[in-house]
PDB file of C-alpha atoms in Angstrom:
ATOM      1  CA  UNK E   1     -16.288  10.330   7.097  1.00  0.00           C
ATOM      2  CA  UNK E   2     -14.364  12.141   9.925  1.00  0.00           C
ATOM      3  CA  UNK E   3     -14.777  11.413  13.619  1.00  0.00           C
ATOM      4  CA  UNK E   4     -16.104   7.947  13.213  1.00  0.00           C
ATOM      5  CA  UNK E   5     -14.728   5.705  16.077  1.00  0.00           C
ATOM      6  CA  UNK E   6     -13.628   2.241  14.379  1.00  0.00           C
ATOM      7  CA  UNK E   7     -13.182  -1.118  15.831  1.00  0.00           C
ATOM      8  CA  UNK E   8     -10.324  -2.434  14.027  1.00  0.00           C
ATOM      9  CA  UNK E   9     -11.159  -6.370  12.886  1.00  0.00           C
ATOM     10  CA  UNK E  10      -7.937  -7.844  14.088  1.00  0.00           C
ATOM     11  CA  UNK E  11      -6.153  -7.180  17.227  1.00  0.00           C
ATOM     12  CA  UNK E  12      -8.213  -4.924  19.196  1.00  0.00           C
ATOM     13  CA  UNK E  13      -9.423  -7.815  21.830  1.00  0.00           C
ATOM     14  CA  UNK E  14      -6.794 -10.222  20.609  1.00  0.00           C
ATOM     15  CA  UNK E  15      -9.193 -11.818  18.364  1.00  0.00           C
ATOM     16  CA  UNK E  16      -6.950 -12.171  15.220  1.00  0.00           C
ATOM     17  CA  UNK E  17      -9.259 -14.423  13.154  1.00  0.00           C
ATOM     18  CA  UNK E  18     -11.608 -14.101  10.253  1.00  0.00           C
ATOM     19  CA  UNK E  19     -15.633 -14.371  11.229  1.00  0.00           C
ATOM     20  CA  UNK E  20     -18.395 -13.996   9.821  1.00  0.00           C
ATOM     21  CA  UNK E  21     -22.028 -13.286  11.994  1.00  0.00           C
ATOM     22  CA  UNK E  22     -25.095 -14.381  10.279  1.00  0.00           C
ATOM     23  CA  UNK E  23     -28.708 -14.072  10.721  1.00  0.00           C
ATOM     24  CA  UNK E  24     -30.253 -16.072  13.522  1.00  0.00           C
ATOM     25  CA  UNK E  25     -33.018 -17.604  11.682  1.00  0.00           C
ATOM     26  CA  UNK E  26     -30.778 -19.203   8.372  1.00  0.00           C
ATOM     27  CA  UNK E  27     -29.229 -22.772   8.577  1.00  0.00           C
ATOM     28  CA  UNK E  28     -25.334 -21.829   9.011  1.00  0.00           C
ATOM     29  CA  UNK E  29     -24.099 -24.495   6.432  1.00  0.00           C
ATOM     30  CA  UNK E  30     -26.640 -22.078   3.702  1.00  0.00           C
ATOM     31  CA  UNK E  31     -23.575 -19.576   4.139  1.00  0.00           C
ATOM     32  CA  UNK E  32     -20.708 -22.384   4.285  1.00  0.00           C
ATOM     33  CA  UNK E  33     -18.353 -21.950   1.573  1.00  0.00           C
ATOM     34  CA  UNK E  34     -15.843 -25.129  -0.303  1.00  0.00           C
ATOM     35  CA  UNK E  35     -12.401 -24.165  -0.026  1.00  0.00           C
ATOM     36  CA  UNK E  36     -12.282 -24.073  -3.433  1.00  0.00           C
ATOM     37  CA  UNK E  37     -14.639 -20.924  -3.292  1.00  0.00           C
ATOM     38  CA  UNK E  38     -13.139 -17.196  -3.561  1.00  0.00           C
ATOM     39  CA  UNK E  39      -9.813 -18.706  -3.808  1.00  0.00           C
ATOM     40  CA  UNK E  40      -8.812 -15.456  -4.676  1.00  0.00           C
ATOM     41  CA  UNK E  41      -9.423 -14.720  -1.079  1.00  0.00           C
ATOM     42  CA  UNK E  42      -6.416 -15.853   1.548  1.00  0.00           C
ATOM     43  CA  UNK E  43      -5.016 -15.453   4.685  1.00  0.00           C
ATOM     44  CA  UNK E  44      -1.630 -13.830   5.883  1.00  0.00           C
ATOM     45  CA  UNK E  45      -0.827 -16.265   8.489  1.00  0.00           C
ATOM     46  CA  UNK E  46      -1.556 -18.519  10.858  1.00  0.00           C
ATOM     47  CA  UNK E  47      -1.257 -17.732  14.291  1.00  0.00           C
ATOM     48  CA  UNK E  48      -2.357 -20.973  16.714  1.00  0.00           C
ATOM     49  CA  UNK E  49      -5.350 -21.758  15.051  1.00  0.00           C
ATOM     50  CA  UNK E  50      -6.467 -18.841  13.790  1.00  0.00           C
ATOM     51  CA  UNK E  51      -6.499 -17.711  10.317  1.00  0.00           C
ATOM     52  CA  UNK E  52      -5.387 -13.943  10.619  1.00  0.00           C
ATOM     53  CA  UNK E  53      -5.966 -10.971   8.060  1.00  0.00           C
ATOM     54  CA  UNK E  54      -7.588 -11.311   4.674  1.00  0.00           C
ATOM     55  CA  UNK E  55      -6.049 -10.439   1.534  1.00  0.00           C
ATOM     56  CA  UNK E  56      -7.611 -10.331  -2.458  1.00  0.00           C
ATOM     57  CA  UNK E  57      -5.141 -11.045  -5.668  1.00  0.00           C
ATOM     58  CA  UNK E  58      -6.146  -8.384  -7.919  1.00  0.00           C
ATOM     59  CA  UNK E  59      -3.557  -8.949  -9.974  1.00  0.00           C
ATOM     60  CA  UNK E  60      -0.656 -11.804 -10.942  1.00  0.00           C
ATOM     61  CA  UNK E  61       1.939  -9.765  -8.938  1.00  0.00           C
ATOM     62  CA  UNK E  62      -0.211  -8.324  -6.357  1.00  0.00           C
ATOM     63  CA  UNK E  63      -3.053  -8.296  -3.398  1.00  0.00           C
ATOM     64  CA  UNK E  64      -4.750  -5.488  -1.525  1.00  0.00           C
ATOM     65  CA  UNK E  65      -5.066  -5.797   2.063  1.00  0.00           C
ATOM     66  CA  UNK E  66      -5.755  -3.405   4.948  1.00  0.00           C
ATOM     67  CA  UNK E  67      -2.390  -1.368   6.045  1.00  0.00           C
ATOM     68  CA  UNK E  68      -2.714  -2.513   9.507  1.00  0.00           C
ATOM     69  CA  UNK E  69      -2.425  -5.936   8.813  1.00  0.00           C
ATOM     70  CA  UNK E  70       1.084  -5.555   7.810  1.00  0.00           C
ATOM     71  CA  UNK E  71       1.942  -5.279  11.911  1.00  0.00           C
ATOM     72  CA  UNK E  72      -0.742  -6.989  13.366  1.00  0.00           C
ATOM     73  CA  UNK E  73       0.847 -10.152  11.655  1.00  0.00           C
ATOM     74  CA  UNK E  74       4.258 -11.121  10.936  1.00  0.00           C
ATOM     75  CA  UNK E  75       4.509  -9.876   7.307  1.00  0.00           C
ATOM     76  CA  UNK E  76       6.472  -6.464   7.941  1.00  0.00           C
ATOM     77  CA  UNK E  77       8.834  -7.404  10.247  1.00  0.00           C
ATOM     78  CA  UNK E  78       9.418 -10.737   7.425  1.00  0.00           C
ATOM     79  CA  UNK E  79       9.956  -8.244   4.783  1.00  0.00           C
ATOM     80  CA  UNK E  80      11.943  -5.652   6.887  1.00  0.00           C
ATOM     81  CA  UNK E  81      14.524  -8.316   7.486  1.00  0.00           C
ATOM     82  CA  UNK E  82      14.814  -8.985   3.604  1.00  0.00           C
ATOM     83  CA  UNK E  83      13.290 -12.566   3.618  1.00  0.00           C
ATOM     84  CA  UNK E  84       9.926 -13.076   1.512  1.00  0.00           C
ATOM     85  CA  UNK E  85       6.909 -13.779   2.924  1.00  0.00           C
ATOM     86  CA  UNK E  86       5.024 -17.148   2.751  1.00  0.00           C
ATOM     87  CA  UNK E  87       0.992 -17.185   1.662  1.00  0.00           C
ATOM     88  CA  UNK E  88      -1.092 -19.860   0.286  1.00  0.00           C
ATOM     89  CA  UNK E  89      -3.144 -19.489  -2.630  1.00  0.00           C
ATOM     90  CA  UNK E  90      -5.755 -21.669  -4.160  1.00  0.00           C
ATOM     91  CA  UNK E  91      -3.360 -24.149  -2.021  1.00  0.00           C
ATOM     92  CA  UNK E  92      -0.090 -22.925  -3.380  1.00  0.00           C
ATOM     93  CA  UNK E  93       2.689 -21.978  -1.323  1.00  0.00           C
ATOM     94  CA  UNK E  94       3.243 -18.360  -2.917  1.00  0.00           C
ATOM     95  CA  UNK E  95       5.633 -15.730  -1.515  1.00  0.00           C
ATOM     96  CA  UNK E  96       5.569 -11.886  -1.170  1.00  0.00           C
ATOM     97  CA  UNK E  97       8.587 -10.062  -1.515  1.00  0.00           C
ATOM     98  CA  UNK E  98       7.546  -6.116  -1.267  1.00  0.00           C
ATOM     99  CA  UNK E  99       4.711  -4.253   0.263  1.00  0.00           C
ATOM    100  CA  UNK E 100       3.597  -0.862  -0.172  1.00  0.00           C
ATOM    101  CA  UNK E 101       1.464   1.199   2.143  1.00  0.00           C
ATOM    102  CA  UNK E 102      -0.724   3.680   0.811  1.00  0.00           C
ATOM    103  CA  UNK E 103       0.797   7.360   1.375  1.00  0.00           C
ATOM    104  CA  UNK E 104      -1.829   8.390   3.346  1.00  0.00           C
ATOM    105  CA  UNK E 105      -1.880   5.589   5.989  1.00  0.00           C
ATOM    106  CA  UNK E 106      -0.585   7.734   9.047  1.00  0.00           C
ATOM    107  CA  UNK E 107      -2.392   9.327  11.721  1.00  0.00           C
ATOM    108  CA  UNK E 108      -1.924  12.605  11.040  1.00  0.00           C
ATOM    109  CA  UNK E 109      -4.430  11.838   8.157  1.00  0.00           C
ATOM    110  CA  UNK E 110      -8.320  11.682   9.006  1.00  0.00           C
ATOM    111  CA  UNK E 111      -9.237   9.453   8.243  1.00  0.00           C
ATOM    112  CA  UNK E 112      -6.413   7.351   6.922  1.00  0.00           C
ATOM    113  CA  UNK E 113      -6.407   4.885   4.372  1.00  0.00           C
ATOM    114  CA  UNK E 114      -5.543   1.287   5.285  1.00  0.00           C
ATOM    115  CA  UNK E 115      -4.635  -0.087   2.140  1.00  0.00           C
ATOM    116  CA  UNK E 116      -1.717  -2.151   1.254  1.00  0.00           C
ATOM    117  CA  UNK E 117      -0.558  -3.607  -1.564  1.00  0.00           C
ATOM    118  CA  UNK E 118       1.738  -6.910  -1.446  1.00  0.00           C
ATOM    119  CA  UNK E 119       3.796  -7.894  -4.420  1.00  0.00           C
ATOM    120  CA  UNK E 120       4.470 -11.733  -5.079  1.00  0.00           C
ATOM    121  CA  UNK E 121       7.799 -13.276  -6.558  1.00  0.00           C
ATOM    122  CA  UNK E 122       6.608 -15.045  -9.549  1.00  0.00           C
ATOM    123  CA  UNK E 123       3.377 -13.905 -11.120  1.00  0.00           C
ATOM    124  CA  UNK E 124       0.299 -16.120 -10.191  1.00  0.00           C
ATOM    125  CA  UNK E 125      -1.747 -17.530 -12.841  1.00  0.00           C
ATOM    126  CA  UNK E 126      -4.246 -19.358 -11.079  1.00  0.00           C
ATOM    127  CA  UNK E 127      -6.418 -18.406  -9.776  1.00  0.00           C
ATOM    128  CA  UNK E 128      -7.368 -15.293 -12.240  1.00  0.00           C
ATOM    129  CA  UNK E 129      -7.557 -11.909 -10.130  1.00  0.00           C
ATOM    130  CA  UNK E 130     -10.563 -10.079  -9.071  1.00  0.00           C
ATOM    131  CA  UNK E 131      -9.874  -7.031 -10.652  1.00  0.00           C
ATOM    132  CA  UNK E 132     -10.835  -3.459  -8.258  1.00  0.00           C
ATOM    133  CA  UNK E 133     -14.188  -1.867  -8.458  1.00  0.00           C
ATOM    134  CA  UNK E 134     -13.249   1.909 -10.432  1.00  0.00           C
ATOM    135  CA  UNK E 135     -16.424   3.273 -10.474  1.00  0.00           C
ATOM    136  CA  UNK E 136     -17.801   5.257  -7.478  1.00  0.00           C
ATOM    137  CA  UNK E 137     -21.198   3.415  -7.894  1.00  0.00           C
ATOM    138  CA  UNK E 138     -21.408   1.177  -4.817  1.00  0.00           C
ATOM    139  CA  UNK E 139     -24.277   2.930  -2.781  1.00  0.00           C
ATOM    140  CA  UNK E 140     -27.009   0.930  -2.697  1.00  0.00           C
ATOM    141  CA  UNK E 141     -25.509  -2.453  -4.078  1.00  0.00           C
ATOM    142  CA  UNK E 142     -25.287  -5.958  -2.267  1.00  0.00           C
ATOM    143  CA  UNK E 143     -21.460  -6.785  -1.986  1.00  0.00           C
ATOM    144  CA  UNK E 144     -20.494 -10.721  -0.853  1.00  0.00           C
ATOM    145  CA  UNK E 145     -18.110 -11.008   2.214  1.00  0.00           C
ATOM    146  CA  UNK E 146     -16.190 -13.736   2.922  1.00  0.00           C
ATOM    147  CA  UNK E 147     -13.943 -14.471   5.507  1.00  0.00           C
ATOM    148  CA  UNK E 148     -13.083 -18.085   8.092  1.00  0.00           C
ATOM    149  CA  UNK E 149     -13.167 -18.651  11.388  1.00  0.00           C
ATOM    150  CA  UNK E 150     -15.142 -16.580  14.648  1.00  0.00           C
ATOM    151  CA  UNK E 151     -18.795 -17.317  13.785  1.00  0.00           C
ATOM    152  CA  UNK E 152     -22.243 -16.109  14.965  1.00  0.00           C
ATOM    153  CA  UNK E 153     -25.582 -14.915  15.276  1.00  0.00           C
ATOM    154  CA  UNK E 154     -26.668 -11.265  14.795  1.00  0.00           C
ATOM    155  CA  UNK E 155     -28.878 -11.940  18.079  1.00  0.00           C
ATOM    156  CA  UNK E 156     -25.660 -13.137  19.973  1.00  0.00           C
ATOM    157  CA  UNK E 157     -22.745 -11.183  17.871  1.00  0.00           C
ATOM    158  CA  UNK E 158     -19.256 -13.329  17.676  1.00  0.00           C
ATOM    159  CA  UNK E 159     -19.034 -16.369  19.430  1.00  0.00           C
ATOM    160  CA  UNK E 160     -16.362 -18.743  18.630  1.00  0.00           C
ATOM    161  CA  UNK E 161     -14.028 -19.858  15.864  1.00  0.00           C
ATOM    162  CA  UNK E 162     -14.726 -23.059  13.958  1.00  0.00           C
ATOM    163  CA  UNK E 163     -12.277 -21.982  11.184  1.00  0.00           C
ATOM    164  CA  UNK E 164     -15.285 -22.618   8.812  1.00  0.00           C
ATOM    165  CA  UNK E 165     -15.427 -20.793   5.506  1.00  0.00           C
ATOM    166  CA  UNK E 166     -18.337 -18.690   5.040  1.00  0.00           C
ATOM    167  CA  UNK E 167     -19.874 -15.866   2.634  1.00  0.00           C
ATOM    168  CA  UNK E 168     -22.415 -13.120   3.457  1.00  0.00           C
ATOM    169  CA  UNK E 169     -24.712 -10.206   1.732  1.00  0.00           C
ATOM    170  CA  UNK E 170     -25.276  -7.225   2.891  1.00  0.00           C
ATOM    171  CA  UNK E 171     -26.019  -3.720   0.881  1.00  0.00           C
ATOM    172  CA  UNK E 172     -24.103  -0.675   1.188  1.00  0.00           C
ATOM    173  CA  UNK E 173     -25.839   2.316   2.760  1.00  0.00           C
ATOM    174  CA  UNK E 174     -23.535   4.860   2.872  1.00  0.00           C
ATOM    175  CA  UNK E 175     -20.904   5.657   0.269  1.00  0.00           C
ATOM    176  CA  UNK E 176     -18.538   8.906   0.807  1.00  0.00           C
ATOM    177  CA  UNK E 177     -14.515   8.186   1.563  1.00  0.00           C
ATOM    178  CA  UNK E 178     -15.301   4.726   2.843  1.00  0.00           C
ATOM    179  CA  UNK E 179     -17.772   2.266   2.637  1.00  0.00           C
ATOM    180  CA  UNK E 180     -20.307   1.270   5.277  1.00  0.00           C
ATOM    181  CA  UNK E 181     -22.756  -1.435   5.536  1.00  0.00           C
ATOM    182  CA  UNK E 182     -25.641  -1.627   8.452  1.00  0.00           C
ATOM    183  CA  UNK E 183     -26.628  -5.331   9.885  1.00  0.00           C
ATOM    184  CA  UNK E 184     -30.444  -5.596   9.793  1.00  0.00           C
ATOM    185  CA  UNK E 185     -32.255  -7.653  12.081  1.00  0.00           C
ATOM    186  CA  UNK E 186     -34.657  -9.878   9.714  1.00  0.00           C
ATOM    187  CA  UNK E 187     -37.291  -9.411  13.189  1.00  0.00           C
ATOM    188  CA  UNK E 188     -37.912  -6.023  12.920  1.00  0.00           C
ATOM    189  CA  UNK E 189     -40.878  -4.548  10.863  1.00  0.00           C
ATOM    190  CA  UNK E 190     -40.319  -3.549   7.604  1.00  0.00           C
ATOM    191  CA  UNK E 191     -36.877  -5.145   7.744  1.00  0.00           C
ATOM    192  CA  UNK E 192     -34.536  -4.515   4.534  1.00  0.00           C
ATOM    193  CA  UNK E 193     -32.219  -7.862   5.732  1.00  0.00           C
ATOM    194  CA  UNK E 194     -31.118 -10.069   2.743  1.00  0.00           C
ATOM    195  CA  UNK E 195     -31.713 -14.037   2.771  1.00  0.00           C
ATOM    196  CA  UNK E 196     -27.857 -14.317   3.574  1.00  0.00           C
ATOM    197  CA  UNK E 197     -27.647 -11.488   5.331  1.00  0.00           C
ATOM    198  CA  UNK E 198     -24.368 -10.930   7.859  1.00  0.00           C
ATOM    199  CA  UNK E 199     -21.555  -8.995   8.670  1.00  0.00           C
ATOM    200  CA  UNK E 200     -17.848  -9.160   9.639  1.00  0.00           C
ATOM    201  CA  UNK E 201     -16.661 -10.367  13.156  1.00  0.00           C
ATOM    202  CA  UNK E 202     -13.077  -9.381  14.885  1.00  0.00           C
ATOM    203  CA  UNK E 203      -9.952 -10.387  12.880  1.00  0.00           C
ATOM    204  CA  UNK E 204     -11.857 -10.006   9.337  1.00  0.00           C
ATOM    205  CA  UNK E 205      -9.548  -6.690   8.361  1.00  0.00           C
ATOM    206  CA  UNK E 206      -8.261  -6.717   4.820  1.00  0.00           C
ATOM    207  CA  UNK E 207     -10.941  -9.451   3.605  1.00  0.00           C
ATOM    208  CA  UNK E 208     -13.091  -8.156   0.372  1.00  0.00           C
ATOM    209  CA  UNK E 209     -16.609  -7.189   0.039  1.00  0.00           C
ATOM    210  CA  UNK E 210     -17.234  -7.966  -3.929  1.00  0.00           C
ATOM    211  CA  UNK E 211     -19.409  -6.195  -6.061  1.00  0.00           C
ATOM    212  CA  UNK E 212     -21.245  -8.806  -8.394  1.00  0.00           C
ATOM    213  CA  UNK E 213     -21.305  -7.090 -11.970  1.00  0.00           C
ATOM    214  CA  UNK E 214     -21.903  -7.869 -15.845  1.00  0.00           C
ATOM    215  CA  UNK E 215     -18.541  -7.794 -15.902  1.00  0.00           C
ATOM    216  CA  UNK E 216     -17.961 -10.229 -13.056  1.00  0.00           C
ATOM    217  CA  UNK E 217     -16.847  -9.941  -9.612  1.00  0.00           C
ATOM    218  CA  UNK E 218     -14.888  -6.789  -8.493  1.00  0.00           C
ATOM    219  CA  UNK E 219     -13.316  -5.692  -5.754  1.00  0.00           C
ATOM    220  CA  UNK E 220     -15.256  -2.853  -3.854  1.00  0.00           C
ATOM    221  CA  UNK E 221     -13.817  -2.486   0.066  1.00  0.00           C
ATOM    222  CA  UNK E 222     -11.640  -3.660   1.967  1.00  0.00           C
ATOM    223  CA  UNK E 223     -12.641  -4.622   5.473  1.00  0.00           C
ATOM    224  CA  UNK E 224     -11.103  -1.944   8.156  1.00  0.00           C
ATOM    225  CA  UNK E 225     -13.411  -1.951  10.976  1.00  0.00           C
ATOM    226  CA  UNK E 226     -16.453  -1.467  12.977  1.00  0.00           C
ATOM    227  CA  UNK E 227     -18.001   1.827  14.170  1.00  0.00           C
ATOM    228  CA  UNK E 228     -17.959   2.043  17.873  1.00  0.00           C
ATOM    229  CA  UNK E 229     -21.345   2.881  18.906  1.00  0.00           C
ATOM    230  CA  UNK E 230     -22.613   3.569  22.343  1.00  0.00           C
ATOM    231  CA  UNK E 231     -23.633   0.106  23.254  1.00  0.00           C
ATOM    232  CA  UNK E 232     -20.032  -1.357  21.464  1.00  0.00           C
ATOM    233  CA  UNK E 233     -18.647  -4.574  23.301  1.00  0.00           C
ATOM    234  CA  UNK E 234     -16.442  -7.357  22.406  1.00  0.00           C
ATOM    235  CA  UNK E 235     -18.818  -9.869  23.872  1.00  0.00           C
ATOM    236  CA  UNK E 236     -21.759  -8.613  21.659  1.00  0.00           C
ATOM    237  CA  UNK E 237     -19.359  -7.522  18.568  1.00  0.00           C
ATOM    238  CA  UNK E 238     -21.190  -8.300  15.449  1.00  0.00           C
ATOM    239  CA  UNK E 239     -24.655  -8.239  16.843  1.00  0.00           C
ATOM    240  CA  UNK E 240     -27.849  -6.786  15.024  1.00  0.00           C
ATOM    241  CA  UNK E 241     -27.105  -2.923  14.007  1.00  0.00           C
ATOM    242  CA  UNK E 242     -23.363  -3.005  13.712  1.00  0.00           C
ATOM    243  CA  UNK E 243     -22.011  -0.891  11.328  1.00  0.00           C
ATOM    244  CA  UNK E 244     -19.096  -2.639   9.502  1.00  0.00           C
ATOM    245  CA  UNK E 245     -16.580  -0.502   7.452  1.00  0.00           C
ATOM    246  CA  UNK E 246     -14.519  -0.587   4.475  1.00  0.00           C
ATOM    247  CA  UNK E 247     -12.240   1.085   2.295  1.00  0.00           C
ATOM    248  CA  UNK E 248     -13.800   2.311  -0.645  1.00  0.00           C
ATOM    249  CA  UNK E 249     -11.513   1.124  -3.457  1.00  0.00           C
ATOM    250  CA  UNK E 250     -12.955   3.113  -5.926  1.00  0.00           C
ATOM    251  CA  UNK E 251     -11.324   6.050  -5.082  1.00  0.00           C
ATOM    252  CA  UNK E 252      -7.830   5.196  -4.592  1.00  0.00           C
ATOM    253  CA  UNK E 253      -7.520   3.833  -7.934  1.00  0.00           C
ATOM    254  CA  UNK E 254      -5.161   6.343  -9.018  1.00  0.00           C
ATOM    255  CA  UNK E 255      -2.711   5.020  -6.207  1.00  0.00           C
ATOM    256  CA  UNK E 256      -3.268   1.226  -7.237  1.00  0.00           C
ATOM    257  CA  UNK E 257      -2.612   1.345 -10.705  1.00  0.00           C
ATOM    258  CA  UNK E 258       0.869   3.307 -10.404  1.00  0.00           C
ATOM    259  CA  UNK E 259       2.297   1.014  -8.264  1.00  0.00           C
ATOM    260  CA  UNK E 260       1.001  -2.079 -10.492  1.00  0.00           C
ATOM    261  CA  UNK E 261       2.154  -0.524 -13.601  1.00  0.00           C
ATOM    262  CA  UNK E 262       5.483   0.727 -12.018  1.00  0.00           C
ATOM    263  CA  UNK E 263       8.838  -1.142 -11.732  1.00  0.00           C
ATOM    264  CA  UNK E 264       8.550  -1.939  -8.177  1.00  0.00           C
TER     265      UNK E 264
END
């Protein structure tokens, strides 16, 4: 979708933490995740106490993130210098010793894709990837976010980070070169919200939203932003009626599987 203005979920407001905003009228601790939960799912670093930029094995040599996140923390200039790149996984020390960009993550593309992929060392074999979504058959389905830190209330949006670990629902409702997904307000007649409804909060960029198949999880979007509305701001971020936005895996496919199956 051209011309969409995006509020990217990490350093925008300084706000480099996951988050995830949840319906008003749901016990928080019915979206509170064990650690042990989506270990597939990690951080890139640590930054004060704040767990910054989400990242999804989808493979035992590699991740997908969002592009961005490869500045907005320390990872590129770690790998620019040569050194390798320390992660935690399923509470592992793992490192990362390459990461590739997708080709069209410039801005003289619109839109661009934020994608990354981050290569480890030695192959991981626990926990076992979440392999990517390839079918272009998201609209409509409920896809599970997950993400730590900046909670709150779609009636408030994002209040503060308690570096809790937390899942949401919500259903995508629009489907074209990236994903979107519309917070509903449980209050309002007619209301299509989910029992665990919620949505992503500042510093969520590169966390997953999964698609729960036969087949298992998979790997649908990867969290890029929020569309800027007319009544956007970072003290109501996250409130009832965001639009949160992902990259639609789907279609860049192609581009994921030649660089896992190359010699990189």
């Amino acid at each position: 979708m051209r011309g969409l203005l995006l509020v990217c979920l990490v350093s925008l407001f300084a706000l480099q933490s996951y988050g995830i905003v949840i319906r008003h009228d749901v016990a928080p601790g019915d979206y509170t995740l064990r650690a042990s939960d989506f270990s597939q799912v990690f951080y890139l670093e640590l930054q004060g106490q704040r767990k910054v930029c989400g990242a999804t094995l989808i493979s035992n040599r590699w991740a997908l993130t969002a592009a961005h996140c490869v500045s907005e923390t320390s990872l590129g200039s770690v790998i620019g210098n040569g050194d390798e790149f320390l992660v935690e996984i399923a509470n592992v020390p793992r490192r990362i010793d390459r990461v590739m960009l997708h080709p069209d993550f410039t801005s003289l593309k619109t839109p661009e894709v934020d994608l990354a992929l981050l290569r480890f060392v030695q192959e991981v074999n626990y926990p076992t990837p979440i392999p990517v979504n390839t079918k272009a058959d998201e609209l409509g389905e409920i896809v599970t976010l997950v993400g730590w830190g900046y909670f709150g209330l779609g009636t408030t949006g994002r209040q503060y980070d308690d570096g809790t670990k937390r899942q949401a629902k919500n259903r995508i409702t629009q489907a074209d070169q990236r994903l979107f997904s519309f917070f509903d307000d449980p209050r309002q007649l007619n209301s299509a919200a989910l029992p665990l409804e919620g949505t992503l909060s500042l510093g969520d960029s590169g966390g997953p939203a999964f698609l729960e198949t036969s087949e298992g999880l998979l790997l649908a979007g990867v969290s890029v932003g929020q569309v800027e509305g007319p009544d956007f701001s970072e003290e109501t971020q996250g409130q009832y009626g965001s639009v949160a936005v992902y990259e639609r895996v789907s279609i860049h496919v192609e581009w994921i599987n030649s660089v896992l199956n190359s010699d990189y």
